[in-house]
């Protein structure tokens, strides 16, 4: 979840301010609203729309993003995903996603044409850089050029939105309401959570299901500990009878089986946790498990070690293993000496 969120907010502005019919890049109303919001750390005009990308005899529909280079760096960080020196777009430079570049057979320095349904006039651009965010749909559908040529392509002198970056991305809803309260109609405000609501809703559901599965696995392990101890009590009936006959108390017998179950739980938890953390470290370092990027948003299985979760899981597993010893140890403690030794 956090890995996907980091990639999304690295390529998507935190807040979008829009207006029907377009908005001026120097709108004084918007500037005033943003200047009164302490959480805002940057803003930039932004033009987007569908265009046709042509290279030789190949064509592809794509999403064109027109950005103002000087201010865009304070809002998103698309150039962070470029390999090598960071290019200057200028009037003819174009950044293209690596998946789209592969599909079209493009490399840095190639010249392509863009045409929109609005102007109908093709414009030539040169590939200045190829970005790779790891988000397949983004890398396969987006290109970036400077703001002025984008406006010419769409035959407009306005922009689609004023994009905003804030200090704390998790406060996006709160800041959105604050800015919307200052602007009101005909302006409307959206944030990155609104744009990805379905995706994060699905991830939340997946997290709940994974928690349920993990709980069931731990419970099955606890039942295994309990059944193993019950078998041990049956096997050691004679030994328990002898211990009680020579003066062992019921509490002593109970403590023996409780300790055995506790040690099984602790050893199992340590071995399991160590193995899990090793696998997570290997995946984080070497990305051994790949994902089909045309199916998932990302190209490798994302992992993140949040130490709070392993500690809570380990402690819970040990506590549950202790609970699993209650019934078998109580049965052992209640065993009657005469019954235990009758057939011995």
Coordinates of C-alpha atoms in Angstrom, one line a residue:
X1 CA 0.0 0.0 0.0
X2 CA 2.7 2.5 1.0
X3 CA 4.9 1.6 -1.9
X4 CA 2.1 2.2 -4.4
X5 CA 1.1 5.4 -2.6
X6 CA 4.7 6.7 -2.8
X7 CA 4.8 6.0 -6.5
X8 CA 1.5 7.6 -7.2
X9 CA 2.2 10.8 -5.2
X10 CA 5.6 11.0 -6.9
X11 CA 3.9 11.4 -10.3
X12 CA 0.6 13.0 -9.3
X13 CA 0.0 16.4 -7.7
X14 CA -1.6 16.3 -4.3
X15 CA -4.4 18.7 -5.2
X16 CA -6.0 19.9 -8.4
X17 CA -7.9 23.2 -8.7
X18 CA -10.1 23.3 -11.8
X19 CA -12.8 25.5 -13.4
X20 CA -15.3 24.8 -16.1
X21 CA -14.0 26.0 -19.4
X22 CA -10.4 26.1 -18.1
X23 CA -8.5 28.3 -15.7
X24 CA -5.9 31.0 -16.1
X25 CA -2.4 30.0 -15.0
X26 CA -2.1 33.3 -13.1
X27 CA -5.7 33.3 -11.7
X28 CA -5.6 35.9 -8.8
X29 CA -8.4 34.2 -6.9
X30 CA -6.5 30.9 -6.8
X31 CA -3.3 32.6 -5.9
X32 CA -5.0 34.3 -3.0
X33 CA -6.6 31.1 -1.8
X34 CA -3.3 29.2 -1.9
X35 CA -1.3 32.0 -0.2
X36 CA -3.6 31.7 2.8
X37 CA -3.1 28.0 3.2
X38 CA 0.0 27.2 5.4
X39 CA 0.3 23.5 4.2
X40 CA 0.8 24.5 0.6
X41 CA 4.5 24.3 -0.5
X42 CA 4.2 24.7 -4.3
X43 CA 1.8 25.1 -7.2
X44 CA 2.0 24.9 -11.0
X45 CA -0.2 25.2 -14.1
X46 CA -1.0 22.0 -15.9
X47 CA -2.6 21.1 -19.2
X48 CA -3.8 17.6 -20.1
X49 CA -5.7 15.9 -22.8
X50 CA -5.7 13.1 -25.4
X51 CA -3.4 13.2 -28.4
X52 CA -2.2 10.9 -31.1
X53 CA 1.5 10.0 -31.1
X54 CA 3.0 9.2 -34.5
X55 CA 6.5 7.7 -35.1
X56 CA 7.1 6.4 -38.6
X57 CA 4.1 4.3 -39.5
X58 CA 3.2 3.6 -35.9
X59 CA 0.4 5.4 -34.1
X60 CA -0.7 5.4 -30.4
X61 CA -3.3 7.3 -28.5
X62 CA -1.7 8.8 -25.4
X63 CA -2.3 11.3 -22.5
X64 CA -0.4 14.6 -23.0
X65 CA 0.7 16.5 -20.0
X66 CA 1.8 20.1 -20.5
X67 CA 4.0 21.3 -17.6
X68 CA 5.8 24.5 -16.6
X69 CA 9.3 23.2 -15.9
X70 CA 10.3 25.9 -13.4
X71 CA 7.3 25.4 -11.1
X72 CA 6.5 21.7 -11.8
X73 CA 9.5 20.6 -9.7
X74 CA 7.8 22.0 -6.6
X75 CA 4.7 19.9 -7.3
X76 CA 5.7 16.5 -8.7
X77 CA 9.0 14.8 -9.3
X78 CA 8.6 13.2 -12.7
X79 CA 12.3 13.8 -13.6
X80 CA 13.3 11.7 -10.6
X81 CA 12.3 8.7 -12.7
X82 CA 14.6 9.5 -15.6
X83 CA 17.9 7.8 -15.9
X84 CA 21.0 9.9 -16.6
X85 CA 21.2 13.7 -16.8
X86 CA 17.9 15.6 -16.3
X87 CA 16.9 17.2 -19.6
X88 CA 15.4 20.6 -20.3
X89 CA 12.3 20.3 -22.3
X90 CA 12.2 23.7 -24.0
X91 CA 9.9 24.0 -27.0
X92 CA 10.5 20.6 -28.6
X93 CA 11.5 18.3 -25.8
X94 CA 9.3 15.4 -24.8
X95 CA 9.4 12.9 -21.9
X96 CA 7.8 9.5 -22.6
X97 CA 7.0 6.5 -20.4
X98 CA 9.2 3.4 -20.9
X99 CA 6.3 1.1 -21.6
X100 CA 5.0 3.4 -24.4
X101 CA 8.6 3.8 -25.7
X102 CA 9.0 0.0 -25.9
X103 CA 5.6 -0.3 -27.7
X104 CA 6.6 2.4 -30.3
X105 CA 10.2 1.4 -30.6
X106 CA 11.4 4.8 -29.4
X107 CA 14.7 5.9 -27.8
X108 CA 16.2 9.2 -26.7
X109 CA 16.8 11.6 -29.6
X110 CA 14.0 10.2 -31.8
X111 CA 11.6 12.6 -33.4
X112 CA 7.9 12.1 -33.1
X113 CA 4.7 13.9 -34.0
X114 CA 1.8 14.8 -31.8
X115 CA -1.7 15.9 -33.0
X116 CA -4.8 16.7 -31.0
X117 CA -8.4 16.6 -32.2
X118 CA -8.8 20.3 -31.3
X119 CA -6.1 21.8 -33.5
X120 CA -5.7 19.0 -36.0
X121 CA -2.1 20.2 -36.8
X122 CA 0.8 17.8 -36.1
X123 CA 3.7 19.2 -34.1
X124 CA 7.2 17.6 -34.0
X125 CA 9.0 16.8 -30.8
X126 CA 12.2 15.1 -29.9
X127 CA 12.5 12.5 -27.1
X128 CA 14.5 14.2 -24.4
X129 CA 14.1 11.4 -21.8
X130 CA 12.3 8.1 -21.0
X131 CA 10.9 7.8 -17.5
X132 CA 10.1 4.6 -15.6
X133 CA 7.9 5.0 -12.5
X134 CA 7.1 1.3 -12.2
X135 CA 3.3 2.1 -12.6
X136 CA 2.5 0.3 -15.8
X137 CA -0.6 2.2 -16.8
X138 CA 1.2 5.5 -16.2
X139 CA 4.3 4.5 -18.1
X140 CA 2.2 3.2 -21.0
X141 CA -0.1 6.2 -21.4
X142 CA 1.7 9.4 -20.6
X143 CA 4.0 11.9 -22.3
X144 CA 5.2 15.3 -21.0
X145 CA 6.0 18.5 -22.9
X146 CA 6.3 22.1 -21.9
X147 CA 3.2 24.2 -21.2
X148 CA 3.3 26.6 -24.2
X149 CA 3.5 23.9 -27.0
X150 CA 0.8 21.9 -25.1
X151 CA -1.5 25.0 -25.2
X152 CA -0.9 25.4 -28.9
X153 CA -1.7 21.7 -29.5
X154 CA -5.1 22.2 -27.7
X155 CA -5.6 25.6 -29.2
X156 CA -6.1 27.3 -25.8
X157 CA -4.6 30.0 -23.6
X158 CA -5.9 28.5 -20.4
X159 CA -4.8 25.5 -18.4
X160 CA -6.7 22.4 -17.3
X161 CA -5.9 22.9 -13.6
X162 CA -3.6 24.5 -11.1
X163 CA -1.8 21.7 -9.3
X164 CA -0.7 21.9 -5.7
X165 CA 1.7 20.2 -3.5
X166 CA 1.2 20.1 0.3
X167 CA 3.5 19.2 3.3
X168 CA 1.5 16.2 4.5
X169 CA -0.1 14.0 1.8
X170 CA -2.4 12.4 4.4
X171 CA -4.0 15.8 5.1
X172 CA -5.1 16.1 1.5
X173 CA -8.8 15.8 2.3
X174 CA -8.5 18.5 5.0
X175 CA -6.5 20.9 2.8
X176 CA -8.9 20.2 -0.1
X177 CA -11.9 21.3 2.0
X178 CA -10.0 24.4 3.2
X179 CA -9.1 25.6 -0.3
X180 CA -12.6 24.7 -1.6
X181 CA -14.1 26.8 1.2
X182 CA -12.1 29.8 0.0
X183 CA -12.8 29.4 -3.8
X184 CA -16.4 28.1 -4.0
X185 CA -18.3 27.9 -7.4
X186 CA -17.3 27.9 -10.3
X187 CA -14.0 26.4 -9.0
X188 CA -13.9 22.8 -7.8
X189 CA -11.1 21.0 -6.0
X190 CA -10.0 17.4 -6.1
X191 CA -7.1 15.6 -4.5
X192 CA -4.9 12.5 -5.3
X193 CA -7.1 10.3 -3.0
X194 CA -10.2 11.2 -5.1
X195 CA -8.4 10.2 -8.3
X196 CA -7.3 6.8 -6.8
X197 CA -10.3 6.1 -4.6
X198 CA -11.2 2.7 -6.2
X199 CA -7.6 1.5 -6.1
X200 CA -7.1 2.3 -2.4
X201 CA -10.5 0.9 -1.6
X202 CA -9.5 -2.4 -3.2
X203 CA -6.2 -2.4 -1.3
X204 CA -8.0 -1.9 2.0
X205 CA -10.2 -4.8 1.3
X206 CA -7.1 -6.9 0.4
X207 CA -5.5 -5.9 3.6
X208 CA -8.6 -7.0 5.6
X209 CA -8.6 -10.4 3.8
X210 CA -4.9 -10.9 4.5
X211 CA -5.4 -10.1 8.2
X212 CA -8.2 -12.7 8.3
X213 CA -6.1 -15.3 6.5
X214 CA -3.1 -14.7 8.9
X215 CA -5.4 -15.0 11.9
X216 CA -6.8 -18.3 10.6
X217 CA -3.2 -19.6 10.1
X218 CA -2.2 -18.7 13.6
X219 CA -5.4 -20.3 15.0
X220 CA -4.6 -23.5 13.1
X221 CA -1.1 -23.5 14.5
X222 CA -2.6 -23.1 18.0
X223 CA -4.9 -26.0 17.5
X224 CA -1.9 -28.1 16.4
X225 CA -0.1 -27.2 19.6
X226 CA -3.2 -28.1 21.6
X227 CA -3.7 -31.5 19.8
X228 CA 0.0 -32.3 20.2
X229 CA -0.1 -31.6 23.9
X230 CA -3.2 -33.7 24.3
X231 CA -1.3 -36.6 22.6
X232 CA 1.6 -36.0 24.9
X233 CA -0.6 -36.2 28.0
X234 CA -2.0 -39.5 26.7
X235 CA 1.5 -40.8 26.1
X236 CA 2.8 -39.7 29.4
X237 CA -0.1 -40.9 31.6
X238 CA 2.1 -43.3 33.4
X239 CA 4.8 -40.7 34.0
X240 CA 2.3 -38.2 35.3
X241 CA 0.9 -40.8 37.7
X242 CA 4.4 -41.5 39.0
X243 CA 5.1 -37.8 39.5
X244 CA 1.9 -37.3 41.4
X245 CA 2.6 -40.5 43.4
X246 CA 5.9 -39.2 44.6
X247 CA 4.5 -35.8 45.7
X248 CA 4.2 -33.6 42.6
X249 CA 1.3 -31.2 42.8
X250 CA -1.3 -30.6 40.2
X251 CA 0.1 -27.1 39.6
X252 CA 3.6 -28.6 38.9
X253 CA 2.1 -30.9 36.2
X254 CA 0.2 -28.0 34.7
X255 CA 3.3 -25.9 34.6
X256 CA 5.3 -28.6 32.8
X257 CA 2.8 -28.8 29.9
X258 CA 2.2 -25.1 29.8
X259 CA 6.0 -24.5 29.6
X260 CA 6.3 -27.1 26.8
X261 CA 3.5 -25.4 24.8
X262 CA 5.0 -22.0 25.4
X263 CA 8.5 -23.1 24.2
X264 CA 7.0 -24.6 21.1
X265 CA 5.2 -21.3 20.4
X266 CA 8.3 -19.1 21.1
X267 CA 10.6 -21.3 19.0
X268 CA 8.1 -21.4 16.1
X269 CA 7.5 -17.7 16.3
X270 CA 11.2 -16.9 16.3
X271 CA 11.9 -19.2 13.4
X272 CA 8.9 -18.0 11.4
X273 CA 9.5 -14.3 12.1
X274 CA 13.2 -14.6 11.2
X275 CA 12.4 -16.5 7.9
X276 CA 9.7 -13.9 7.0
X277 CA 12.0 -10.9 7.7
X278 CA 14.8 -12.6 5.6
X279 CA 12.4 -13.1 2.7
X280 CA 11.2 -9.5 2.9
X281 CA 14.8 -8.2 3.0
X282 CA 15.7 -10.3 0.0
X283 CA 12.7 -9.1 -2.0
X284 CA 13.3 -5.4 -1.0
X285 CA 17.0 -5.7 -2.0
X286 CA 16.9 -7.9 -5.1
X287 CA 13.2 -7.8 -6.2
X288 CA 13.1 -11.5 -6.7
X289 CA 9.4 -11.8 -7.2
X290 CA 8.3 -10.0 -10.3
X291 CA 4.7 -9.1 -11.2
X292 CA 3.2 -8.8 -14.7
X293 CA 3.1 -5.1 -15.1
X294 CA 0.3 -5.2 -17.7
X295 CA -1.9 -6.7 -15.0
X296 CA -0.8 -4.9 -11.8
X297 CA 0.0 -1.3 -11.3
X298 CA 3.6 -2.1 -10.4
X299 CA 6.3 -4.4 -11.8
X300 CA 7.6 -6.2 -8.7
X301 CA 6.1 -7.3 -5.4
X302 CA 6.4 -4.3 -3.1
X303 CA 7.5 -4.9 0.5
X304 CA 8.0 -2.6 3.5
X305 CA 9.2 -3.6 7.0
X306 CA 7.0 -1.8 9.5
X307 CA 8.5 -3.1 12.8
X308 CA 5.2 -2.5 14.7
X309 CA 3.4 -5.2 12.7
X310 CA 5.9 -8.1 13.2
X311 CA 6.2 -7.3 16.9
X312 CA 2.4 -7.3 17.4
X313 CA 2.0 -10.5 15.3
X314 CA 4.9 -12.3 17.2
X315 CA 3.5 -11.3 20.6
X316 CA 0.0 -12.3 19.6
X317 CA 1.2 -15.7 18.3
X318 CA 3.0 -16.4 21.6
X319 CA 0.0 -15.4 23.7
X320 CA -2.3 -17.6 21.6
X321 CA 0.1 -20.5 21.9
X322 CA -0.2 -20.0 25.7
X323 CA -3.9 -20.1 25.5
X324 CA -3.6 -23.3 23.5
X325 CA -2.0 -25.0 26.4
X326 CA -4.8 -24.4 28.9
X327 CA -7.0 -27.4 28.1
X328 CA -4.3 -30.1 27.8
X329 CA -2.3 -28.9 30.8
X330 CA -5.5 -28.8 32.9
X331 CA -6.4 -32.3 31.8
X332 CA -2.9 -33.5 32.8
X333 CA -3.2 -31.7 36.2
X334 CA -6.6 -33.4 36.9
X335 CA -5.3 -36.8 36.1
X336 CA -6.0 -39.2 39.0
X337 CA -3.0 -41.2 40.2
X338 CA -4.9 -44.5 40.6
X339 CA -6.4 -44.3 37.2
X340 CA -3.0 -43.4 35.7
X341 CA -1.3 -46.4 37.3
X342 CA -4.1 -48.9 37.3
X343 CA -2.9 -50.9 34.3
X344 CA 0.8 -50.4 34.8

